[in-house]
PDB file of C-alpha atoms in Angstrom:
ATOM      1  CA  UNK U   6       9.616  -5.007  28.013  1.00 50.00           C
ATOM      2  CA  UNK U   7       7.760  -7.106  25.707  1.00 62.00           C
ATOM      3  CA  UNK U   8       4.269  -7.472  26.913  1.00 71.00           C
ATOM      4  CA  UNK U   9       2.927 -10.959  25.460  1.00 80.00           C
ATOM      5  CA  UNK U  10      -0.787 -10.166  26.349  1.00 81.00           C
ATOM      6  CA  UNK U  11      -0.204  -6.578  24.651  1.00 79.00           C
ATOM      7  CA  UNK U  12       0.658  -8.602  21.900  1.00 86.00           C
ATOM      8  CA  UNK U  13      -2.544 -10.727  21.423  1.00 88.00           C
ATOM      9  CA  UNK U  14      -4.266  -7.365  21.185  1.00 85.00           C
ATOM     10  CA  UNK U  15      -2.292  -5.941  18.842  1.00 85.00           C
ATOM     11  CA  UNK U  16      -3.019  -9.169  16.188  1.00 90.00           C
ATOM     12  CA  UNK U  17      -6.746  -8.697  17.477  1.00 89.00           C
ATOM     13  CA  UNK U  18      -6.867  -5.414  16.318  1.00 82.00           C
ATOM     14  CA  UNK U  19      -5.012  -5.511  13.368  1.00 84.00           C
ATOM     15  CA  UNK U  20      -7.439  -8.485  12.129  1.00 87.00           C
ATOM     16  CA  UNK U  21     -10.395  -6.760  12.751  1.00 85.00           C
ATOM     17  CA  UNK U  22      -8.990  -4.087  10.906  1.00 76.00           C
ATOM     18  CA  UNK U  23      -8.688  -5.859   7.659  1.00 79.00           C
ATOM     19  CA  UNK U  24     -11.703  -7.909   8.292  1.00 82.00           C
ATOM     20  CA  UNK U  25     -10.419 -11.172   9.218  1.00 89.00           C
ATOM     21  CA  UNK U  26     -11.980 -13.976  10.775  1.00 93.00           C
ATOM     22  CA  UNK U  27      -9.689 -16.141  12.884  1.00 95.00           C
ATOM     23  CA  UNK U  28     -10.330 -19.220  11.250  1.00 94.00           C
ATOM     24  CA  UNK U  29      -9.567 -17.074   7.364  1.00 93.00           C
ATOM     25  CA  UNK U  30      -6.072 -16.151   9.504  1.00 94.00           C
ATOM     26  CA  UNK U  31      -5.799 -19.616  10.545  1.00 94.00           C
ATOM     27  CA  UNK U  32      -6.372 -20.654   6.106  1.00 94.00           C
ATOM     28  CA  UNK U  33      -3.929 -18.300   5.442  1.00 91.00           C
ATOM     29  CA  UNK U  34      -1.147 -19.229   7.866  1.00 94.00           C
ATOM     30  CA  UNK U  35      -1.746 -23.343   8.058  1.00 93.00           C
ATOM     31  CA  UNK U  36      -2.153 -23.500  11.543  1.00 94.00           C
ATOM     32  CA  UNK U  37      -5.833 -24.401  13.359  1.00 94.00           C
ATOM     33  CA  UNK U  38      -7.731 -21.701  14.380  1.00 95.00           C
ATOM     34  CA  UNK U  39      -7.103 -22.355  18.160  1.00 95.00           C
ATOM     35  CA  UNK U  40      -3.497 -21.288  17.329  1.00 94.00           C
ATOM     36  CA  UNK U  41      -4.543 -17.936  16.418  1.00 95.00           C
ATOM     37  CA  UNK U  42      -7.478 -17.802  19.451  1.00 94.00           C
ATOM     38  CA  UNK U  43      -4.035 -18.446  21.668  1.00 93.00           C
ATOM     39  CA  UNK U  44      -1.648 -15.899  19.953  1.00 93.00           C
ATOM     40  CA  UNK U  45      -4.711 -13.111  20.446  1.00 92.00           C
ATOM     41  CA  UNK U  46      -5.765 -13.887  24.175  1.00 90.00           C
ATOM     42  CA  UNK U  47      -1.881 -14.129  25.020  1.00 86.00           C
ATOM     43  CA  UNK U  48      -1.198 -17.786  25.982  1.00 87.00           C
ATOM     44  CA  UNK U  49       1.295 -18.537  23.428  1.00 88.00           C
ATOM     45  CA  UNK U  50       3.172 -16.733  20.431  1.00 89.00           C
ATOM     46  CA  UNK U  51       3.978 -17.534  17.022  1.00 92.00           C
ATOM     47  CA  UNK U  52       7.154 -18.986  15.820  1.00 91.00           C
ATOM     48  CA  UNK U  53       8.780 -16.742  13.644  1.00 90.00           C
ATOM     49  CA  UNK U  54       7.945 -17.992  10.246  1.00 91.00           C
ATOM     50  CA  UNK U  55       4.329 -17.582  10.991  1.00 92.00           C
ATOM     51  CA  UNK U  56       4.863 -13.856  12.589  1.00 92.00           C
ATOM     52  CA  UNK U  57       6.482 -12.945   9.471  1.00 90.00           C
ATOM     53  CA  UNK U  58       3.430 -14.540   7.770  1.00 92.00           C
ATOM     54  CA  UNK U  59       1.228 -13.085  10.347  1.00 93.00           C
ATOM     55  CA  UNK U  60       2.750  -9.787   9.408  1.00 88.00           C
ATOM     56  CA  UNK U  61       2.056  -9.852   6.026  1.00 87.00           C
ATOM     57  CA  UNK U  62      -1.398 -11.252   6.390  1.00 89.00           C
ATOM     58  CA  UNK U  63      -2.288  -7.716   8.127  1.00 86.00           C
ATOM     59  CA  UNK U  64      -0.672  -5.781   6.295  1.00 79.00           C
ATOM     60  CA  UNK U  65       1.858  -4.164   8.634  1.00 79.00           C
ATOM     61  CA  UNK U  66       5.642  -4.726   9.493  1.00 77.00           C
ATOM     62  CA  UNK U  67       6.812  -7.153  12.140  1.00 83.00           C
ATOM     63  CA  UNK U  68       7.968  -4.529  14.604  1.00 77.00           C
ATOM     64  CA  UNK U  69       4.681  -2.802  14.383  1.00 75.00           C
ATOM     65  CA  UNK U  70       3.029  -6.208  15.181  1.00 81.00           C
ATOM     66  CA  UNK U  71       5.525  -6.496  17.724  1.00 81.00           C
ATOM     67  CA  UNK U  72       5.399  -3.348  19.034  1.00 73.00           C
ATOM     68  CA  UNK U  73       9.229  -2.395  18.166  1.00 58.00           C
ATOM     69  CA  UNK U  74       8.853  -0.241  14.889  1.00 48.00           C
ATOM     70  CA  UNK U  75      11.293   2.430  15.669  1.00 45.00           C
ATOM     71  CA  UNK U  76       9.805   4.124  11.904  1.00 50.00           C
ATOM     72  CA  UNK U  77       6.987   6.284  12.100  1.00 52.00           C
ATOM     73  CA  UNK U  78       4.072   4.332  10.974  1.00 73.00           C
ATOM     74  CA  UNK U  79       0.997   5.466   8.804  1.00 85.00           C
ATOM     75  CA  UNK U  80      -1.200   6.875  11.163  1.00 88.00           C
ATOM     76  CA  UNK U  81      -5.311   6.639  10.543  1.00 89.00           C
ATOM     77  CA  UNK U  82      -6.842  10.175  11.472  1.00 93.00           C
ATOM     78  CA  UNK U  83     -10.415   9.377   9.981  1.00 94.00           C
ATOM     79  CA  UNK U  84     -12.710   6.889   8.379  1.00 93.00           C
ATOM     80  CA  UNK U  85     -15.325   7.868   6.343  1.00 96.00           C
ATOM     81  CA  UNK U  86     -18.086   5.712   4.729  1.00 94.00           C
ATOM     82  CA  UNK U  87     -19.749   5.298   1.774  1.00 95.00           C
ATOM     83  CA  UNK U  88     -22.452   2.710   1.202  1.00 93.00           C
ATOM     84  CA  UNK U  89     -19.859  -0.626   2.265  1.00 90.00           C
ATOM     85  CA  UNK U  90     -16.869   1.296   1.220  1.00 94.00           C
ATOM     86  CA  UNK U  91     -14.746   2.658   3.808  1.00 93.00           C
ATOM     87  CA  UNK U  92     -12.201   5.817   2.631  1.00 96.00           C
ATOM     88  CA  UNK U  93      -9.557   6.303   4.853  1.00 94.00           C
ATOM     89  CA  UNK U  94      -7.407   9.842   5.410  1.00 97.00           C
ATOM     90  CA  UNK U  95      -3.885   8.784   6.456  1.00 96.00           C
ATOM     91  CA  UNK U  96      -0.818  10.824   7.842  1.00 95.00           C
ATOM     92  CA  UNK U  97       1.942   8.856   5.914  1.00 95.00           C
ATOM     93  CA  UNK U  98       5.761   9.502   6.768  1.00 94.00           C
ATOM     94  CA  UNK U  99       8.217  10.425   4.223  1.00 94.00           C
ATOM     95  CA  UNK U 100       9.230   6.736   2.314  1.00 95.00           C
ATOM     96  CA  UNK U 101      11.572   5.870   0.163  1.00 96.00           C
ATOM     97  CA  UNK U 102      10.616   4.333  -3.147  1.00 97.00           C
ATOM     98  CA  UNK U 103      13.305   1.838  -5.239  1.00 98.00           C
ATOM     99  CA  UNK U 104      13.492  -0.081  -8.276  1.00 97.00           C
ATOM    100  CA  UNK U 105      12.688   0.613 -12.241  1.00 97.00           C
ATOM    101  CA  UNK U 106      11.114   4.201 -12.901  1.00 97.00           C
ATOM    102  CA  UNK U 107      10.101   4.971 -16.452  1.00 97.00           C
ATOM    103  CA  UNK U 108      10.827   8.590 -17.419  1.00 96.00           C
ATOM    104  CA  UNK U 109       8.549  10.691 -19.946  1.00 96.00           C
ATOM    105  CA  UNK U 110      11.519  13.239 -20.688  1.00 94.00           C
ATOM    106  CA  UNK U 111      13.112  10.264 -22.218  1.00 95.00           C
ATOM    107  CA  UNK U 112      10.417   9.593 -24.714  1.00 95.00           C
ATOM    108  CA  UNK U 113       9.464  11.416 -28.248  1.00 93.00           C
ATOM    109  CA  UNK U 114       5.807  11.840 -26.767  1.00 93.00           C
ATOM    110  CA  UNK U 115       3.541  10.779 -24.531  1.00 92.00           C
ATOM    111  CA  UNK U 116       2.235   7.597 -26.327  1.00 94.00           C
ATOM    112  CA  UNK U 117       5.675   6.127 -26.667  1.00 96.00           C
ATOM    113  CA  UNK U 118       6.410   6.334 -23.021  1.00 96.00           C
ATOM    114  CA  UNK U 119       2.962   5.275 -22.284  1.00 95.00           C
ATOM    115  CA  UNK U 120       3.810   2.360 -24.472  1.00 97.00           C
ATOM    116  CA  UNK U 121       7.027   1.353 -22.590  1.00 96.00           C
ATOM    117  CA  UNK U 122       4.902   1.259 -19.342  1.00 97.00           C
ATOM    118  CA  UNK U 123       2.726  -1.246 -20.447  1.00 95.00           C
ATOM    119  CA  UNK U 124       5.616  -2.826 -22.083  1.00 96.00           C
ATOM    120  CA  UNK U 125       8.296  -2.767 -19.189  1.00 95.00           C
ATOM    121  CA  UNK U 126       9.260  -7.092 -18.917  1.00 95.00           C
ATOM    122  CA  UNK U 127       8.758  -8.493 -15.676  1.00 93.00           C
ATOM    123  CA  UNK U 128      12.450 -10.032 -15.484  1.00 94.00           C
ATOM    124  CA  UNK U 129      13.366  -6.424 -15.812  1.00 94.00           C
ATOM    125  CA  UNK U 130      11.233  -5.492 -12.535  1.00 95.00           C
ATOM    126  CA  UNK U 131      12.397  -8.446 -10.930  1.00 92.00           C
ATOM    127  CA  UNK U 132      16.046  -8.431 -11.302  1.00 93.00           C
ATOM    128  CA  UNK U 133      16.022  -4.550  -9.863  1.00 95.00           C
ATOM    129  CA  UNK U 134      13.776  -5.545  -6.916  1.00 93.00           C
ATOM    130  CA  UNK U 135      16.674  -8.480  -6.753  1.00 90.00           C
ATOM    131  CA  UNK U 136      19.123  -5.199  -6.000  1.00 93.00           C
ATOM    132  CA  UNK U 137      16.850  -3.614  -3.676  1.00 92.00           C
ATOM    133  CA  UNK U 138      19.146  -3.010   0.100  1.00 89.00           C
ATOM    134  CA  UNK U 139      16.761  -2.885   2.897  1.00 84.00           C
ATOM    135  CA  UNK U 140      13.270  -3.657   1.742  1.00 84.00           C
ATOM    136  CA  UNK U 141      10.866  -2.415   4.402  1.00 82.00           C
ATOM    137  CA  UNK U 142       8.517  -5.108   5.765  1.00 65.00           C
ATOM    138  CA  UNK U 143       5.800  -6.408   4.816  1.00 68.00           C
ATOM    139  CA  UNK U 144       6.977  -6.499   1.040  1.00 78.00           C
ATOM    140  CA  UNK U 145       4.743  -4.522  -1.689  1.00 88.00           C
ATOM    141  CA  UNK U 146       4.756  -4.227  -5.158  1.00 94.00           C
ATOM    142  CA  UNK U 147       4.018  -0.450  -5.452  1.00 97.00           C
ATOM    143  CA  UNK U 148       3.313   1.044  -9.076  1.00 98.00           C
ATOM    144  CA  UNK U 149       4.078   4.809  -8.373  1.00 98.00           C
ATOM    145  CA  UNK U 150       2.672   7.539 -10.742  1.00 97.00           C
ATOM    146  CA  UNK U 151       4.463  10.863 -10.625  1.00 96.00           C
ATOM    147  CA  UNK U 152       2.902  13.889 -11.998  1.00 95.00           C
ATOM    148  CA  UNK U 153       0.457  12.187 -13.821  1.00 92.00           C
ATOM    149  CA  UNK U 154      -1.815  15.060 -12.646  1.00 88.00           C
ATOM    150  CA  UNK U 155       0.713  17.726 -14.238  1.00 87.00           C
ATOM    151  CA  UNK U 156       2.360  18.535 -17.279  1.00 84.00           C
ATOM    152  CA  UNK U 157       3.327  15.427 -19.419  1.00 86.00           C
ATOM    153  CA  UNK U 158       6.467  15.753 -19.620  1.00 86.00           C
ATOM    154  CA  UNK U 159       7.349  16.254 -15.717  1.00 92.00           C
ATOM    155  CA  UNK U 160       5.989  12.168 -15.538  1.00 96.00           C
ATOM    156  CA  UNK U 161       7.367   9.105 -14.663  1.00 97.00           C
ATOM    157  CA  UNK U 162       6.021   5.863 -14.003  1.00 98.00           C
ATOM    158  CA  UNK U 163       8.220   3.363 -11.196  1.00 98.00           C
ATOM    159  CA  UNK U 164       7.973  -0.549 -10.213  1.00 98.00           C
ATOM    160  CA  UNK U 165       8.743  -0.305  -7.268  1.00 98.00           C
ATOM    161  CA  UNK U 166       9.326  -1.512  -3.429  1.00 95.00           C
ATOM    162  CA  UNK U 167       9.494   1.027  -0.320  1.00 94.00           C
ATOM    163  CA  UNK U 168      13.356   0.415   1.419  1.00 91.00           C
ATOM    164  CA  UNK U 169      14.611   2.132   4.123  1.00 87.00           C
ATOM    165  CA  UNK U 170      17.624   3.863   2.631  1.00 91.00           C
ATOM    166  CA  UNK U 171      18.480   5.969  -0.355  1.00 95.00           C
ATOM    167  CA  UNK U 172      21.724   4.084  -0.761  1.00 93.00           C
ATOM    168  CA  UNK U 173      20.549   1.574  -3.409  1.00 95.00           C
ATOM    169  CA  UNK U 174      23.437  -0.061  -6.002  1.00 93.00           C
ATOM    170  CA  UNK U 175      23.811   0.461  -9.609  1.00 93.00           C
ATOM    171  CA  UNK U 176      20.785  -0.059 -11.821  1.00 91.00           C
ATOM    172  CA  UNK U 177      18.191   0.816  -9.641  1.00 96.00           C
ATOM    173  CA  UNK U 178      16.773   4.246  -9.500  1.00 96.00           C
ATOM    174  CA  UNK U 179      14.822   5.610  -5.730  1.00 97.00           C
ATOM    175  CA  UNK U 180      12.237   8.508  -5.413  1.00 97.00           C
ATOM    176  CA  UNK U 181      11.598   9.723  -2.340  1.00 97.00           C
ATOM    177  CA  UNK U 182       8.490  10.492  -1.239  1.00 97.00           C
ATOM    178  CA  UNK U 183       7.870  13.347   1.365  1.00 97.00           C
ATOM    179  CA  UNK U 184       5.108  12.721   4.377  1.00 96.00           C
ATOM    180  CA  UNK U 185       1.660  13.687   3.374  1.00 97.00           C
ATOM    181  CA  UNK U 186      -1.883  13.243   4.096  1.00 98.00           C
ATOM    182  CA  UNK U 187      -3.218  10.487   1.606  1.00 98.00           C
ATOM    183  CA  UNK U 188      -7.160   9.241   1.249  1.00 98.00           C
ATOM    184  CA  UNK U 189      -6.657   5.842   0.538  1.00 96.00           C
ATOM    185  CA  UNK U 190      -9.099   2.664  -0.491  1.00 96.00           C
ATOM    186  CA  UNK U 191      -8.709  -0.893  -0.871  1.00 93.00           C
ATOM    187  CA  UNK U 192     -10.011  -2.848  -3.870  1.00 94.00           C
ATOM    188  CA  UNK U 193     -12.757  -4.933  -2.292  1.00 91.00           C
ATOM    189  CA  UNK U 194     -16.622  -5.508  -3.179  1.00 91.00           C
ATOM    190  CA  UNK U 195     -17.557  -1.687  -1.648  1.00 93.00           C
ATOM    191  CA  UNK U 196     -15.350   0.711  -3.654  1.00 95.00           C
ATOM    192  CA  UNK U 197     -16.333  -1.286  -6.717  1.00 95.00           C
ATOM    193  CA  UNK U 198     -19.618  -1.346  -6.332  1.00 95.00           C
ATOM    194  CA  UNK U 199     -19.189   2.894  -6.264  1.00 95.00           C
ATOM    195  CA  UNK U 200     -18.085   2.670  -9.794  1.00 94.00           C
ATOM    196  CA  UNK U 201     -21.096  -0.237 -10.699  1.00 94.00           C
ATOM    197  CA  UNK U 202     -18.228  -3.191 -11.005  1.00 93.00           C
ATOM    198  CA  UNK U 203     -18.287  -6.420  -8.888  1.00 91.00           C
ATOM    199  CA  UNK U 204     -14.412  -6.127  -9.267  1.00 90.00           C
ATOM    200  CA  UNK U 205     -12.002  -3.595  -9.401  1.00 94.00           C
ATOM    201  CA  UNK U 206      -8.441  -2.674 -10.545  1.00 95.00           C
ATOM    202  CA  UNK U 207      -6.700   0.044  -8.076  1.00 96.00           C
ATOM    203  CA  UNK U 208      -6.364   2.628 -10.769  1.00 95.00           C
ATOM    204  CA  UNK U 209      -9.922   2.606 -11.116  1.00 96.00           C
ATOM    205  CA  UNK U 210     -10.582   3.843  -7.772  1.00 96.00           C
ATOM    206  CA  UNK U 211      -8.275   7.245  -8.430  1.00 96.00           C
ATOM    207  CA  UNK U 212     -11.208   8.928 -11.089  1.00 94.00           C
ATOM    208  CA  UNK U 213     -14.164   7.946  -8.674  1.00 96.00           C
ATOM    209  CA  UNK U 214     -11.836   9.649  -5.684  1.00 97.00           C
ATOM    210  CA  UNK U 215     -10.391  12.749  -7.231  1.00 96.00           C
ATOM    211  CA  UNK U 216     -13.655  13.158  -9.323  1.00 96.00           C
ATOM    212  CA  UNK U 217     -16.428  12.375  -6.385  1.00 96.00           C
ATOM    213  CA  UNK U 218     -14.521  11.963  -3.050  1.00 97.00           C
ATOM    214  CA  UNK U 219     -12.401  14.686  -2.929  1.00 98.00           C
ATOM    215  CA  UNK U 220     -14.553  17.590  -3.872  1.00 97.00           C
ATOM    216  CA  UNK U 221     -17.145  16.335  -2.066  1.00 97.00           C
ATOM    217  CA  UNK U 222     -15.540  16.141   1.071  1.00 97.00           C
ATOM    218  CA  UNK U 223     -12.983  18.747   1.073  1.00 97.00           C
ATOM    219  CA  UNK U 224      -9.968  17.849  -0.547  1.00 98.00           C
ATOM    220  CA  UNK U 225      -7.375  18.511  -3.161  1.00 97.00           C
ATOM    221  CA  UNK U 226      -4.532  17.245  -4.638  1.00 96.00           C
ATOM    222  CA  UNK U 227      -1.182  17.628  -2.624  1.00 96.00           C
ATOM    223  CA  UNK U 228       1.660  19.991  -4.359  1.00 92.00           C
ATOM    224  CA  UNK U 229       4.313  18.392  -2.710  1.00 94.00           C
ATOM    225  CA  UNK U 230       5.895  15.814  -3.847  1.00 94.00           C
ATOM    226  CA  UNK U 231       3.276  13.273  -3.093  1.00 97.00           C
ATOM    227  CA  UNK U 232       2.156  11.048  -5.294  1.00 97.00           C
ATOM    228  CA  UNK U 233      -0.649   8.601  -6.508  1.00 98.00           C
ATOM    229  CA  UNK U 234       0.715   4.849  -5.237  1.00 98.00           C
ATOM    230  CA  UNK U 235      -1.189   1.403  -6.196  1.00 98.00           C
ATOM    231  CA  UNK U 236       0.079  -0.586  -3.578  1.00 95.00           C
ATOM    232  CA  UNK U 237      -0.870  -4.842  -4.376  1.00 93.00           C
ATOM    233  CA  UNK U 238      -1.222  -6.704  -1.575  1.00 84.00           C
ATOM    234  CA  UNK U 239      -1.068 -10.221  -3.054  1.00 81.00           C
ATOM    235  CA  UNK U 240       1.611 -10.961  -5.966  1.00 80.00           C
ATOM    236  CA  UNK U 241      -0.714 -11.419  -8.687  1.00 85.00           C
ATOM    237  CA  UNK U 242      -1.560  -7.864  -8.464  1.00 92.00           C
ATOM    238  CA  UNK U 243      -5.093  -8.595  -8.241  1.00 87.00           C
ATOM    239  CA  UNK U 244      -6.247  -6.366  -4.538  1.00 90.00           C
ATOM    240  CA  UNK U 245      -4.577  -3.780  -2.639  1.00 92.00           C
ATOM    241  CA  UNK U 246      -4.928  -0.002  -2.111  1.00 95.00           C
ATOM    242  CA  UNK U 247      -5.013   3.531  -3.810  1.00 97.00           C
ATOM    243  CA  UNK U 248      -2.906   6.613  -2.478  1.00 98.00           C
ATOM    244  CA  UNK U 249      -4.328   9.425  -3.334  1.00 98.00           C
ATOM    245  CA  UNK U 250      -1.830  12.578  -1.716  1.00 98.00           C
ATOM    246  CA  UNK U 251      -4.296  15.562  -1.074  1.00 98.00           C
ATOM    247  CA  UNK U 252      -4.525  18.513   1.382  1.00 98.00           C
ATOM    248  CA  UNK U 253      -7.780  19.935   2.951  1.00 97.00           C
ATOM    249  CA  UNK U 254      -9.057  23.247   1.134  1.00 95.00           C
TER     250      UNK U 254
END
């Protein structure tokens, strides 16, 4: 049963999480911030424009905010801190990955599919995302590197969105990710201090963690399948976090 008190905790937790104050919850949404004091101790709930907003906000899916999420979520096994950056090593499920991918085998060399990378046009992006069949919640724009580690001509480079099923229509391609153990940072004022920037683009933070992080606490990069995600949390692509798939050594 649907505890509504269970609930408020839930959007508590999940705030404090990402840092949020209720009255920067309360900006975001457009409601006061005595909404949001009432949806966390329990006395009332969101409609369901602003849960899906809600949702979003933190950073999770509705049925995890709601308790429901029959998916197995990423789960948090440790947090570890650096200066006012905070690293965190996550269990992630296997996910499924759809929209355009970009592959190197398909290009003379490296710099030519380097080139159609930076090139790919947005309408092309969005009219594949405009394909996508059951687009997990909350909605990402992930840019997924794959075995940019490796030998060049094993890469590809994907725009894409994580769904919920492999069965995707014509024109989009999927790559399906299995479950590993990721570190994974968010672009805020911390991480970028670590690489002596006031701001910082998610890429950036992959050299300072398979440089610095990884070998410093243990870590190396995954073998299976894994792979390097920038996931944006806001559409202009200017926050969100790096994936980094690594096992303990």
């Amino acid at each position: 049963m649907f505890n509504q008190i269970d609930f408020g905790k839930r959007v508590k937790s999940f705030r404090l999480r990402n840092n949020y104050s209720q009255k920067e919850i309360a900006l975001r949404i457009g409601v006061s911030e005595q909404a949001v004091s009432k949806w966390e101790c329990g006395e009332c709930l969101p409609d369901v424009y602003n849960l899906k907003l809600l949702a979003q906000i933190l950073r999770i899916s509705v049925d995890n905010l709601l308790d429901t999420d029959i998916q197995n979520p990423e789960k948090i096994i440790e947090t570890i801190t650096i200066g006012e950056a905070h690293f965190e090593i996550v269990e992630k499920p296997e996910t499924i990955f759809a929209g355009k991918i970009i592959y190197a085998k398909d290009y003379t060399n490296v710099d030519s599919f380097n080139s159609a990378i930076n090139s790919m046009p947005e309408e092309d992006k969005q009219a594949a995302f405009g394909k996508l069949s059951e687009i997990a919640l909350p909605i990402y724009d992930v840019n997924l590197s794959i075995n940019f580690w490796l030998d060049e001509k094993t890469r590809a480079y994907g725009f894409v969105r994580e769904v919920l099923t492999e069965k995707q229509p014509s024109g989009v391609e999927v790559y399906k990710m299995p479950a590993s153990l990721f570190i994974r940072a968010y672009t805020d004022k911390g991480t970028a201090q670590l690489i002596c920037k006031e701001q910082c683009e998610i890429w950036e933070l992959f050299t300072y963690i398979r440089d610095f992080f990884m070998p410093e606490h243990g870590f190396r990069m995954a073998e299976n399948g894994a792979q390097e995600l920038e996931v944006f949390d806001t559409f202009e692509h200017k926050t969100g976090y790096a994936y980094m798939p690594v096992v303990r050594v």
